[in-house]
CSV table of C-alpha atoms and ligand atoms in Angstrom, one decimal:
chain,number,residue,atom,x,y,z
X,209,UNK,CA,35.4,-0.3,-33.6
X,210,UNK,CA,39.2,1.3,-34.0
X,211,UNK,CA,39.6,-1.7,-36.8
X,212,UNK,CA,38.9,-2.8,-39.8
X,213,UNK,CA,37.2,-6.4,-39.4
X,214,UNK,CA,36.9,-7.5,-43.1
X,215,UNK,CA,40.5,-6.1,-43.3
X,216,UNK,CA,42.0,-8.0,-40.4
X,217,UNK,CA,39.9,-11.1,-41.7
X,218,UNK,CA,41.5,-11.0,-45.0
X,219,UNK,CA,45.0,-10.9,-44.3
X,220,UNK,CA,44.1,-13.4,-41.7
X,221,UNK,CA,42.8,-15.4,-45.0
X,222,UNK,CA,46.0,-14.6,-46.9
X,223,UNK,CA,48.4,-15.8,-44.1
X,224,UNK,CA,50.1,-18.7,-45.6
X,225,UNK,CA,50.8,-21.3,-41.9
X,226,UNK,CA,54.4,-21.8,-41.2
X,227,UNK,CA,55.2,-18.2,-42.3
X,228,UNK,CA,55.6,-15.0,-40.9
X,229,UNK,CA,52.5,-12.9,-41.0
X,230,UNK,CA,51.4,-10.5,-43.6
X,231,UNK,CA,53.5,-7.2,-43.0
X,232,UNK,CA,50.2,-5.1,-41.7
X,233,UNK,CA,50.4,-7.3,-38.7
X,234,UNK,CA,53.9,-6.3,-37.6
X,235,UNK,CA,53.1,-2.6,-38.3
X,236,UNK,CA,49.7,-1.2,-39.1
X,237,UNK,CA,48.2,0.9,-35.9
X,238,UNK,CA,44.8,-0.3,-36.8
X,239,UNK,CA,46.3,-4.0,-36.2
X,240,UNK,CA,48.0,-3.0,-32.9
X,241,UNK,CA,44.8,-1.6,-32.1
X,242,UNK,CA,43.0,-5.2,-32.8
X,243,UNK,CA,45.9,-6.8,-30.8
X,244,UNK,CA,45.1,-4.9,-28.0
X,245,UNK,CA,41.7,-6.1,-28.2
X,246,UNK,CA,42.0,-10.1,-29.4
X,247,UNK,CA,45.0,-11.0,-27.5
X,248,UNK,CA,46.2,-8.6,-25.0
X,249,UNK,CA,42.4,-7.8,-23.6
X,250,UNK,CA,41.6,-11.8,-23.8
X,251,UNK,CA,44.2,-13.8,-22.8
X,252,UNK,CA,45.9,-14.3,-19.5
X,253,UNK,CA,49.4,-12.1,-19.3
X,254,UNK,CA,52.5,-12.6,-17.4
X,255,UNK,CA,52.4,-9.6,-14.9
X,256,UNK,CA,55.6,-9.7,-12.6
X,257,UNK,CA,56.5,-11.4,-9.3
X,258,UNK,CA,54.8,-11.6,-5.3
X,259,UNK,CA,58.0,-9.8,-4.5
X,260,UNK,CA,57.7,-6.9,-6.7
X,261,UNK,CA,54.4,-6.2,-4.2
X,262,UNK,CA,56.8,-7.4,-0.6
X,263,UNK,CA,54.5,-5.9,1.6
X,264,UNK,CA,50.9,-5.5,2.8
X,265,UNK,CA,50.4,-1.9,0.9
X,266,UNK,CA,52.9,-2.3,-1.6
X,267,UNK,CA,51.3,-1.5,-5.5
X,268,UNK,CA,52.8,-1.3,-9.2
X,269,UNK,CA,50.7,0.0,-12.3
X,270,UNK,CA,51.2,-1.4,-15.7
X,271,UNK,CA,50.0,0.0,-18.9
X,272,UNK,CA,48.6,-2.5,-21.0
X,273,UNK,CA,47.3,-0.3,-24.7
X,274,UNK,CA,45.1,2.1,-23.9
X,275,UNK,CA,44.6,0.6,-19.9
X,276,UNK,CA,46.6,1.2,-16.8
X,277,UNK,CA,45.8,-1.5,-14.0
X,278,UNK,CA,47.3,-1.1,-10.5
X,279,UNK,CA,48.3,-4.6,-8.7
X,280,UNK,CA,48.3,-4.1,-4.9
X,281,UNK,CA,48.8,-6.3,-2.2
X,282,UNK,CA,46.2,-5.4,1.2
X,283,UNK,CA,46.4,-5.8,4.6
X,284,UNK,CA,45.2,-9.7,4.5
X,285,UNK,CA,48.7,-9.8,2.4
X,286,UNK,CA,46.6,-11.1,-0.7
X,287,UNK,CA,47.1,-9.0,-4.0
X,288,UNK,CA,44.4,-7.8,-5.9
X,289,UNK,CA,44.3,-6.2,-9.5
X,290,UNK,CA,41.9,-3.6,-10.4
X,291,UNK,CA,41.6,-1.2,-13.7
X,292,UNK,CA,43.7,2.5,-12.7
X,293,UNK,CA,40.1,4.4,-13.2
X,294,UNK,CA,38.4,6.3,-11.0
X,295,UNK,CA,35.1,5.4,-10.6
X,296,UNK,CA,33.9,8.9,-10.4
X,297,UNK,CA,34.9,11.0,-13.8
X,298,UNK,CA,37.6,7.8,-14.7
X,299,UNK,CA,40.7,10.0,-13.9
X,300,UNK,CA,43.8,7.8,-13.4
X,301,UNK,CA,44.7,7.1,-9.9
X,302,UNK,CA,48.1,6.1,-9.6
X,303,UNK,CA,50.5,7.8,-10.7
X,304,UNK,CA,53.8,5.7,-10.3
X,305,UNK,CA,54.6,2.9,-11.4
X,306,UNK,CA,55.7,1.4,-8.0
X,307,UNK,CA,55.2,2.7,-4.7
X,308,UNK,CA,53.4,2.0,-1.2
X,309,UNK,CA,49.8,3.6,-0.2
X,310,UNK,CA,47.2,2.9,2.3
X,311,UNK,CA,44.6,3.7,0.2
X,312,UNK,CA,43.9,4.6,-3.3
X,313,UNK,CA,43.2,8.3,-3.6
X,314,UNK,CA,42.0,10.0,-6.7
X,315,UNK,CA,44.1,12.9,-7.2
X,316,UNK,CA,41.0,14.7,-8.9
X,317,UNK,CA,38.2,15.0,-6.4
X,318,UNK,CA,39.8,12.6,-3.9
X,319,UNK,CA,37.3,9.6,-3.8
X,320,UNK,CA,39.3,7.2,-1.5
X,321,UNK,CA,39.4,3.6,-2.0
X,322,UNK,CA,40.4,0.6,0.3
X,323,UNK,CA,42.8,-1.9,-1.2
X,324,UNK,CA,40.3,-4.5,-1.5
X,325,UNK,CA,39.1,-1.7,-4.2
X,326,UNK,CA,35.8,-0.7,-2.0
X,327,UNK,CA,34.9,3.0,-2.1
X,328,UNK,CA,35.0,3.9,1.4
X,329,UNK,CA,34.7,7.6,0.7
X,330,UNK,CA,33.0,10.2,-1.8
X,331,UNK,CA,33.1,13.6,-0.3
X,332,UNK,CA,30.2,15.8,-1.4
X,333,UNK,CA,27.6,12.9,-2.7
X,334,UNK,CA,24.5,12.6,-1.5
X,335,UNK,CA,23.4,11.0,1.5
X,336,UNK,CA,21.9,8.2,-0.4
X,337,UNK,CA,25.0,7.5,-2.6
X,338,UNK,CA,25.4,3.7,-2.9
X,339,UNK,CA,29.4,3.6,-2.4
X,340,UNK,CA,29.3,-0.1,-2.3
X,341,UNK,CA,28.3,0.0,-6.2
X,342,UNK,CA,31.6,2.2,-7.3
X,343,UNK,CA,34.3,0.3,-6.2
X,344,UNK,CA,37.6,0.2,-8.5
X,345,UNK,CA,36.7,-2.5,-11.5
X,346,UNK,CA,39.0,-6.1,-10.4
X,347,UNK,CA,40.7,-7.8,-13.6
X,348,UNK,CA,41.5,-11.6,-12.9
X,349,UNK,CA,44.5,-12.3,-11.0
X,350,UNK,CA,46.2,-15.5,-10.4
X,351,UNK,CA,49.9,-16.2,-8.5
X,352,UNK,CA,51.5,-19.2,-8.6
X,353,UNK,CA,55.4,-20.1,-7.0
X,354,UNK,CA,55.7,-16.1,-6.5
X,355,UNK,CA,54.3,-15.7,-10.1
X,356,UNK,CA,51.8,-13.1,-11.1
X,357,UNK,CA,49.4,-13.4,-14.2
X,358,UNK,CA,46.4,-11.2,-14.9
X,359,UNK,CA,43.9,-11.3,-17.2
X,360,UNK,CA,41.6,-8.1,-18.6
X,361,UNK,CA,38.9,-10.1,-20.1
X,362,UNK,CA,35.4,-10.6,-18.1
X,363,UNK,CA,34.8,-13.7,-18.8
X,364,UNK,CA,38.9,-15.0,-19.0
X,365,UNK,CA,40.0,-18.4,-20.2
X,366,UNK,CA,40.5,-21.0,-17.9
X,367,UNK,CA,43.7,-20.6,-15.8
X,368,UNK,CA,43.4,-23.6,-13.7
X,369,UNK,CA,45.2,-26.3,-15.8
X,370,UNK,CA,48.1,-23.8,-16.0
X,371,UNK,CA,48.3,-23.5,-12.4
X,372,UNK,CA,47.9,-27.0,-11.8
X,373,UNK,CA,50.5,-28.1,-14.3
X,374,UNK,CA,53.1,-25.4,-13.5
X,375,UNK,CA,53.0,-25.3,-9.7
X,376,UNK,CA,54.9,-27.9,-9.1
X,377,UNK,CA,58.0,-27.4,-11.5
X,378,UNK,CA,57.9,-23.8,-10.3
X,379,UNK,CA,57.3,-24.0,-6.4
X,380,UNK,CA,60.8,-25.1,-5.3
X,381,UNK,CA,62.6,-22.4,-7.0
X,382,UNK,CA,60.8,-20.4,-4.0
X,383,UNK,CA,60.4,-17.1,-6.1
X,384,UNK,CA,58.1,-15.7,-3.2
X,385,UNK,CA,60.9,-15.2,-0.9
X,386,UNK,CA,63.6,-14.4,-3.0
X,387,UNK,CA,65.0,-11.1,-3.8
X,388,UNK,CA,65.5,-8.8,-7.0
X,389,UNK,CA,68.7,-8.3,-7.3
X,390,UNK,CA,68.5,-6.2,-10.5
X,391,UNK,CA,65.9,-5.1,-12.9
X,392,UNK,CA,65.7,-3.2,-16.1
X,393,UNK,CA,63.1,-1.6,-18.7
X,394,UNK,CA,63.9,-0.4,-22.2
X,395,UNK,CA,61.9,0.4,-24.9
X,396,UNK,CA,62.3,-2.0,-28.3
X,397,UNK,CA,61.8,-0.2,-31.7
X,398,UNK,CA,59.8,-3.3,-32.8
X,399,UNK,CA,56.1,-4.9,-32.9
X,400,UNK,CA,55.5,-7.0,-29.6
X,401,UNK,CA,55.3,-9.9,-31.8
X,402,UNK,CA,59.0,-9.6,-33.4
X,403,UNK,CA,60.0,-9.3,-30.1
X,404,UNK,CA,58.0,-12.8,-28.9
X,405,UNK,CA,59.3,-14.5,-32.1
X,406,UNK,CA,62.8,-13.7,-31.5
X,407,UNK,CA,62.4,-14.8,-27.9
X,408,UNK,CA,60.6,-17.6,-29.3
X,409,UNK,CA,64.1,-19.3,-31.6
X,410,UNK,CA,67.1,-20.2,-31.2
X,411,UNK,CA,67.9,-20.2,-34.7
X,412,UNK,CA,70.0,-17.2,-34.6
X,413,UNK,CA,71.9,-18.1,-31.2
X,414,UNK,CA,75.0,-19.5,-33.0
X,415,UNK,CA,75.5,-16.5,-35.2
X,416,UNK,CA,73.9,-13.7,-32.8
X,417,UNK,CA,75.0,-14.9,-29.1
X,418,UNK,CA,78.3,-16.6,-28.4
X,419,UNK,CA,78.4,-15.7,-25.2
X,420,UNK,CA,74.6,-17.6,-24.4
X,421,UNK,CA,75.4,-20.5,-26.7
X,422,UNK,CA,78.3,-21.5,-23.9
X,423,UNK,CA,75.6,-22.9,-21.9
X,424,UNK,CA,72.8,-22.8,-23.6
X,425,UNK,CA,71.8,-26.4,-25.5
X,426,UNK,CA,71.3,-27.0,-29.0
X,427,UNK,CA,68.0,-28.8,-27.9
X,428,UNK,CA,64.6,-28.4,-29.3
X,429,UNK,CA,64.5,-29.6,-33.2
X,430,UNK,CA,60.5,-30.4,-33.2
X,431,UNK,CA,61.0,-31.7,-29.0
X,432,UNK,CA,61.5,-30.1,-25.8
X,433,UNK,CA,64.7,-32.1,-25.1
X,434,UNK,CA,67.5,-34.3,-27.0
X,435,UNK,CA,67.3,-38.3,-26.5
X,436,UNK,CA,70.4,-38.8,-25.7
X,437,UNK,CA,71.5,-40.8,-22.7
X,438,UNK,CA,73.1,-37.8,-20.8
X,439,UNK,CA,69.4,-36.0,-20.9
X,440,UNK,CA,68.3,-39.3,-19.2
X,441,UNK,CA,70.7,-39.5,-16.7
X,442,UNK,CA,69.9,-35.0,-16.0
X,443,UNK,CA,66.1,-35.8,-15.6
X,444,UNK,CA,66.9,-39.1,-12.8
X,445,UNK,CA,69.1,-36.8,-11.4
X,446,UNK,CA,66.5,-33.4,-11.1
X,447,UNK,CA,63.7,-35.9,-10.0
X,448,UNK,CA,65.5,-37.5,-7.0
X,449,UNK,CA,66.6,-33.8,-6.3
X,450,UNK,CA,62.4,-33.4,-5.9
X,451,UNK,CA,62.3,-31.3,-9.1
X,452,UNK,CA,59.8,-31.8,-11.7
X,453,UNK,CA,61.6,-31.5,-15.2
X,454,UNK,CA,57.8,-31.4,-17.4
X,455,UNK,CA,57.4,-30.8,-19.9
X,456,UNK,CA,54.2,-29.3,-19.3
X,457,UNK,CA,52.1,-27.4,-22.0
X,458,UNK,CA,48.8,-25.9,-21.9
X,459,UNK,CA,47.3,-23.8,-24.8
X,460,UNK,CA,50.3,-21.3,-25.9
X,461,UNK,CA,52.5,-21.9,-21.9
X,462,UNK,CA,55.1,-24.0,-21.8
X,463,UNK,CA,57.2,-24.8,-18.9
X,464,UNK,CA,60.6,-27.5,-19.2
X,465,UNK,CA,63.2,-28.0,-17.1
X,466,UNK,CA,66.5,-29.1,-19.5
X,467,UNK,CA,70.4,-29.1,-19.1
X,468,UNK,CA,72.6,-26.8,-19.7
X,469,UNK,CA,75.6,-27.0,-22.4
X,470,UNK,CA,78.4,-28.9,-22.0
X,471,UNK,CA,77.7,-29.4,-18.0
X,472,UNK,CA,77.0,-25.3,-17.4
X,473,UNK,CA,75.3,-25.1,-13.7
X,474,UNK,CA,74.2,-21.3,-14.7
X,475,UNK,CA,73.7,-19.1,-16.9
X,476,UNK,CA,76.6,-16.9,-16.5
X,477,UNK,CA,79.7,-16.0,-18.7
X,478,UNK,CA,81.7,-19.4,-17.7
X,479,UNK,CA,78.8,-21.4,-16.4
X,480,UNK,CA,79.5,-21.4,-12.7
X,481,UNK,CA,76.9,-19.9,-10.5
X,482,UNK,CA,77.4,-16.1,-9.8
X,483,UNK,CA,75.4,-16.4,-6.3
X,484,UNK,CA,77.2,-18.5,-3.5
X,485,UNK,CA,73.4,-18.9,-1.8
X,486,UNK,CA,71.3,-21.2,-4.5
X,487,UNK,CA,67.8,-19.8,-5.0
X,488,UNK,CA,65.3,-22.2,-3.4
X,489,UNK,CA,65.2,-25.9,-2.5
X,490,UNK,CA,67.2,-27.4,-5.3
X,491,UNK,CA,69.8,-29.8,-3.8
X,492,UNK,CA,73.2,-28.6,-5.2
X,493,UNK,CA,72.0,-26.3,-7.7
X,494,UNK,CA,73.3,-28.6,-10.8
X,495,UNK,CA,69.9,-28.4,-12.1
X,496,UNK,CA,70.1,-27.2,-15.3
X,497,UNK,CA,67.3,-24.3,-16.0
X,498,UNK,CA,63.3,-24.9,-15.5
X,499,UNK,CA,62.2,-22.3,-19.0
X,500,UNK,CA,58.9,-21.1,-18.5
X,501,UNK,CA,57.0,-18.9,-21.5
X,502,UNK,CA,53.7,-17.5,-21.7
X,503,UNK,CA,51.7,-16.2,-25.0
X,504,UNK,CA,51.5,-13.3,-26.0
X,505,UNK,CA,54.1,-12.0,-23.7
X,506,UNK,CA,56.7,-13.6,-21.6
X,507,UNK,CA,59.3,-15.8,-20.7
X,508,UNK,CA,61.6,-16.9,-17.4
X,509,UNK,CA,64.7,-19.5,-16.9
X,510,UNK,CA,65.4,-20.7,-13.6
X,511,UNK,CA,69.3,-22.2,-12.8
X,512,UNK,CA,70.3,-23.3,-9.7
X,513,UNK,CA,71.4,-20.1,-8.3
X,514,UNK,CA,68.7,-17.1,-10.2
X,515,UNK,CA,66.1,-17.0,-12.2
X,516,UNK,CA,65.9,-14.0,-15.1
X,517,UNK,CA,62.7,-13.1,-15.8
X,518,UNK,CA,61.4,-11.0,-19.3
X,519,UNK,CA,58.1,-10.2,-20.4
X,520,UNK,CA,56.7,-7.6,-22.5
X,521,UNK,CA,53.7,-4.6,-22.8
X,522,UNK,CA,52.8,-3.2,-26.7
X,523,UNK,CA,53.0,0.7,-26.7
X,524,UNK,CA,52.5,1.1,-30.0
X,525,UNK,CA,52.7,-0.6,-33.5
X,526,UNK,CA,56.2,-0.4,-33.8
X,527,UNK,CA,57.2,0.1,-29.9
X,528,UNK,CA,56.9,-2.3,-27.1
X,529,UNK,CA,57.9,-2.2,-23.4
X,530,UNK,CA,60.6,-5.0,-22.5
X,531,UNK,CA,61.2,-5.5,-18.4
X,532,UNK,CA,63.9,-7.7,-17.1
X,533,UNK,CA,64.5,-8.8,-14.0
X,534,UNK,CA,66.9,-11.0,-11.7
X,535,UNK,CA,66.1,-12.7,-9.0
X,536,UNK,CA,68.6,-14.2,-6.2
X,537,UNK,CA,68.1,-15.7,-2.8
X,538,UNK,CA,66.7,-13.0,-0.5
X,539,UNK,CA,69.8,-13.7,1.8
X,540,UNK,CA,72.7,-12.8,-0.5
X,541,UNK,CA,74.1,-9.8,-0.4
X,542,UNK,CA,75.4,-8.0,-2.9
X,543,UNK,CA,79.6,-7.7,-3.0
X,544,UNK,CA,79.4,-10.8,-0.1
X,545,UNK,CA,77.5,-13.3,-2.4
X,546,UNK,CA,77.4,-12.3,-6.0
X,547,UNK,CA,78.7,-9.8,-8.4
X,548,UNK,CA,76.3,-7.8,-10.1
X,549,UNK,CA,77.7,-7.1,-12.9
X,550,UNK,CA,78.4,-10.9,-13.4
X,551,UNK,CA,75.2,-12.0,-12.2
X,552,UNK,CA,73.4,-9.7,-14.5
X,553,UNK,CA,76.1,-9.8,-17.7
X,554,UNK,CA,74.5,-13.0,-20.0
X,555,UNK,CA,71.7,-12.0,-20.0
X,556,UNK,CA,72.3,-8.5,-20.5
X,557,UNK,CA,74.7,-9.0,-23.6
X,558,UNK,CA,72.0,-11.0,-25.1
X,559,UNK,CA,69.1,-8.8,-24.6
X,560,UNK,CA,71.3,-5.8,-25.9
X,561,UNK,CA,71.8,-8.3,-28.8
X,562,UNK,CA,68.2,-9.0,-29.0
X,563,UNK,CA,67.4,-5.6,-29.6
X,564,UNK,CA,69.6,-5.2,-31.8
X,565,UNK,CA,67.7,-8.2,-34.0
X,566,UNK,CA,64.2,-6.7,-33.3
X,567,UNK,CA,64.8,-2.8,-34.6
X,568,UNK,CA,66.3,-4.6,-37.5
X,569,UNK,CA,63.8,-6.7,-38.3
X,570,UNK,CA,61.5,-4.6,-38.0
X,571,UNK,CA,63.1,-2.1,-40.5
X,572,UNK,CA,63.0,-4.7,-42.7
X,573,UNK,CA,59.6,-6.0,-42.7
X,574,UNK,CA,58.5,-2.6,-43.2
X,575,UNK,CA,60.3,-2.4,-46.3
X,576,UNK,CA,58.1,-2.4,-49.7
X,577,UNK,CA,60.2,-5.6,-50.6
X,578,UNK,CA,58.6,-7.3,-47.6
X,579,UNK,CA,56.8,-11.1,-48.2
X,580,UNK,CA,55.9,-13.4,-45.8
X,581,UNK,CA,59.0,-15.7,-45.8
X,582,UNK,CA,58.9,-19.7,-44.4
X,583,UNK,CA,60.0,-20.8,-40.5
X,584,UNK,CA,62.3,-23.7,-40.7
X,585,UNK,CA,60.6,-26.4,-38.9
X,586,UNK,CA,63.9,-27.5,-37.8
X,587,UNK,CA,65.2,-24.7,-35.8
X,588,UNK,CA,61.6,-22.1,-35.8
X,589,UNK,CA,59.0,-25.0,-34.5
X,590,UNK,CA,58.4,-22.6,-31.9
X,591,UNK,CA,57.4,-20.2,-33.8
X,592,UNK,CA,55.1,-21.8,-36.0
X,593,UNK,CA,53.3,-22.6,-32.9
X,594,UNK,CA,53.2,-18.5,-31.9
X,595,UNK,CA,51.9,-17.9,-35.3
X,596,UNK,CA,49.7,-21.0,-35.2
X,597,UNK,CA,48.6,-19.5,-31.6
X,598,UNK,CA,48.1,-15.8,-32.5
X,599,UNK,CA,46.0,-16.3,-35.4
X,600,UNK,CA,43.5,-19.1,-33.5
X,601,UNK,CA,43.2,-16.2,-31.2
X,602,UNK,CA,42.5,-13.6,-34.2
X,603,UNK,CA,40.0,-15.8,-35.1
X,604,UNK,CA,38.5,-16.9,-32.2
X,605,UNK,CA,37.9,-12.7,-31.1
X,606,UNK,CA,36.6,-12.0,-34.6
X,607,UNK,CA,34.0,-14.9,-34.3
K,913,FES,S1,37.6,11.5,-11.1
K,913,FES,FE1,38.3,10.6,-9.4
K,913,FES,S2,37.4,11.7,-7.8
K,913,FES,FE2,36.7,12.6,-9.5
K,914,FE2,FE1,68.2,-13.8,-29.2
C-alpha cells in the first residue's frame, strides 16, 4: 500500500463537514497517492470529446497518476479505451498524446495490436502462444452527445442513470459534429481538489472576475436557479425551443441549463455570440448556457453559439493538469465566422484568473497557520457537496 490507512482514516475522522479538509489532503504525496486510488481509479472521469478521436484510427493518451490509457476510435468508428501497457514486458505504447495509427505497435519488441486491442501479432513466441489471451487491458468507456467518460475501475459504478438523465439536455447541442476551434493545457501549481473547489463557487466571481460576472448570474444560493418570474418565462421559452433545462443530478454530476445575466446570449466579453453559425439545434441560440460538471474532475457550459469545455488530471500533490477546449459549429470558419481571440477571450481571462486563485491558495494552505476554515452555505453549497462527495468516496474505498 503507498498509504497510510489508519492515517488517511483519521484525518478523515477529524474533518469537521462544511469545512475545508484537513491540510494533508491538499498536499501530502501519500494522500495524492490514496486519491489516485479512491477516486481517480474508482469513479467515472470526464475524458474529452468524439471529435477529439474524428476519425476511424484517430487515438489520444491521457495520463491519469501512475496510468497512461490510450482512447482510439477503430474501423467500426466506435471508440474503445484500453490501459497504454504492453502486454508483453508492460512497456508504454503510445507515445503521443494525439495522433492516427492503424495499429498499436509496441516500440520495444513490436507486439502489434488491432484497435479493438486484440493481439494479432507476437514475433518470436512459440507456436502454441495463445494471442487471444494478451490483448491490451479495456477500461470502461461510455459517450454520450459527443461526450467521453471513462472509468479505470473493474467493477465501475453505474453509469446508466447519468447517461439516461443527461442525454437529452446534451444531444442538441450536437457536440459530435462540431469543431474545436481552440484548445489549451497548462499546468496549475495546486492540488486537483483546490482546483475542483474553485471551479465548484462562485463566491469569488464578483471580486475575482468582472469580466465573467457580465453574463454570468448571481444564481445558485442553496438552488440551481432563482424563482423569479424571468427564470420562468427562460425555461417556457428553452422547452418550446426542444431543450431540456434539468436540473438533473445523479451522485456528484450535475447538469442545468440557466440564463445568462442581464439577457447575455454568450459567454463572451459583451454577451453577443462570437460565432455567426450557432452550435447545434437550438432555435435562435438565446438559450442561456446548459452547465454540465462531473466529480472529481470536470466541468462544460454550453451557449447558443460554443460550448467551453475544462476538466482536469492530478500529476502530483501539489500539480494538476488543466485542459480547455472550445467547441464551435464544424462549418464556421475561422476569420469568416468568429474571431478567435474573441471567441476564446472570457474564458481565457478567467481561467488565467483561476490560476491565479489556485497557486495562491494553495500557498496558503500549506502554511503552518493553516485550519480547516467554514464554506458559507450561502454562496459555497457546492462545495460542501464536493467535500461531502470526496469524503463518502474516501470512505467507501477504505471500507
Ligand atoms: S514490452 Fe511490448 S513488445 Fe515487449
Ligand atoms: Fe473562478
Amino acid at each position: 500500500m503507498r498509504y497510510d490507512v489508519s492515517r488517511i482514516r483519521a484525518l478523515l475522522e477529524q474533518r469537521k463537514p462544511g469545512h475545508t479538509l484537513p491540510q494533508a489532503f491538499y498536499r501530502d504525496p501519500e494522500f495524492h497517492e490514496f486519491d489516485l486510488d479512491a477516486i481517480f481509479g474508482r469513479r467515472w472521469l470526464f475524458a474529452g470529446l468524439e471529435i477529439d478521436l474524428p476519425k476511424p484510427t484517430g487515438y489520444v493518451t491521457l495520463k491519469i497518476g501512475r496510468s497512461s490509457v490510450v482512447l482510439v476510435r477503430a474501423a467500426d468508428g466506435q471508440i474503445r479505451g484500453f490501459f497504454n501497457t504492453c502486454r508483453h514486458r508492460g512497456a508504454e505504447i503510445c507515445q503521443e498524446t494525439q495522433g492516427r495509427v492503424g495499429r498499436l505497435v509496441c516500440p520495444y519488441h513490436q507486439w502489434t495490436y488491432g484497435l479493438d486491442g486484440q493481439l494479432l501479432a507476437a514475433g518470436g513466441m512459440p507456436a502454441d502462444f495463445d494471442k487471444s489471451s494478451h490483448g491490451l487491458k479495456p477500461i470502461h468507456l461510455e459517450v454520450v452527445a459527443g461526450t467521453i467518460f471513462i472509468c479505470l475501475a473493474d467493477s465501475p459504478p453505474d453509469f446508466a442513470p447519468i447517461k439516461e438523465g443527461f442525454e437529452p439536455l446534451l444531444a442538441p447541442h450536437q457536440l459530435a459534429e462540431a469543431k474545436i476551434a481552440h484548445e489549451a493545457t497548462i499546468v496549475e501549481k495546486g492540488n486537483w481538489k483546490l482546483v475542483m473547489e474553485n471551479a465548484r463557487e462562485c463566491y469569488h466571481c464578483h471580486a475575482r472576475h468582472p469580466e465573467l460576472m457580465k453574463c454570468f448570474p448571481d444564481i445558485p444560493k442553496k438552488k440551481h436557479r432563482t424563482d423569479e418570474p424571468a427564470t420562468t418565462a427562460f425555461i417556457e421559452a428553452c422547452e418550446a425551443k426542444g431543450l431540456p433545462t434539468g436540473p438533473f443530478i445523479h451522485e456528484g454530476f450535475e447538469a442545468n441549463r440557466f440564463a445568462l445575466r442581464g439577457g447575455a446570449r454568450s459567454f463572451t466579453l459583451d454577451g453577443q455570440p462570437a460565432v455567426k453559425k450557432l452550435l447545434g439545434n437550438v432555435g435562435d441560440g438565446n438559450i442561456g448556457s446548459l452547465r454540465f460538471a462531473l466529480d472529481p474532475n470536470s466541468f462544460a457550459h454550453a451557449v447558443g453559439d460554443y460550448a467551453f469545455l475544462f476538466w482536469c488530471w492530478p500529476k502530483g500533490p501539489e500539480e494538476t493538469l488543466v485542459h480547455m477546449k472550445w467547441v464551435v459549429n464544424k462549418d464556421a470558419v475561422e476569420g469568416a465566422d468568429y474571431d478567435l481571440a474573441r471567441l476564446t477571450q472570457l474564458w481565457q481571462t478567467t481561467n488565467d484568473q483561476d490560476l491565479w486563485l489556485v497557486e495562491n491558495n494553495q500557498r496558503g494552505v500549506n502554511s503552518e497557520g493553516y485550519q480547516s476554515g467554514p464554506y458559507s452555505p450561502e454562496n459555497e453549497r457546492t462545495l460542501i457537496q464536493f467535500t461531502d462527495w470526496y469524503v463518502t468516496q474516501a470512505r467507501r474505498a477504505l471500507s
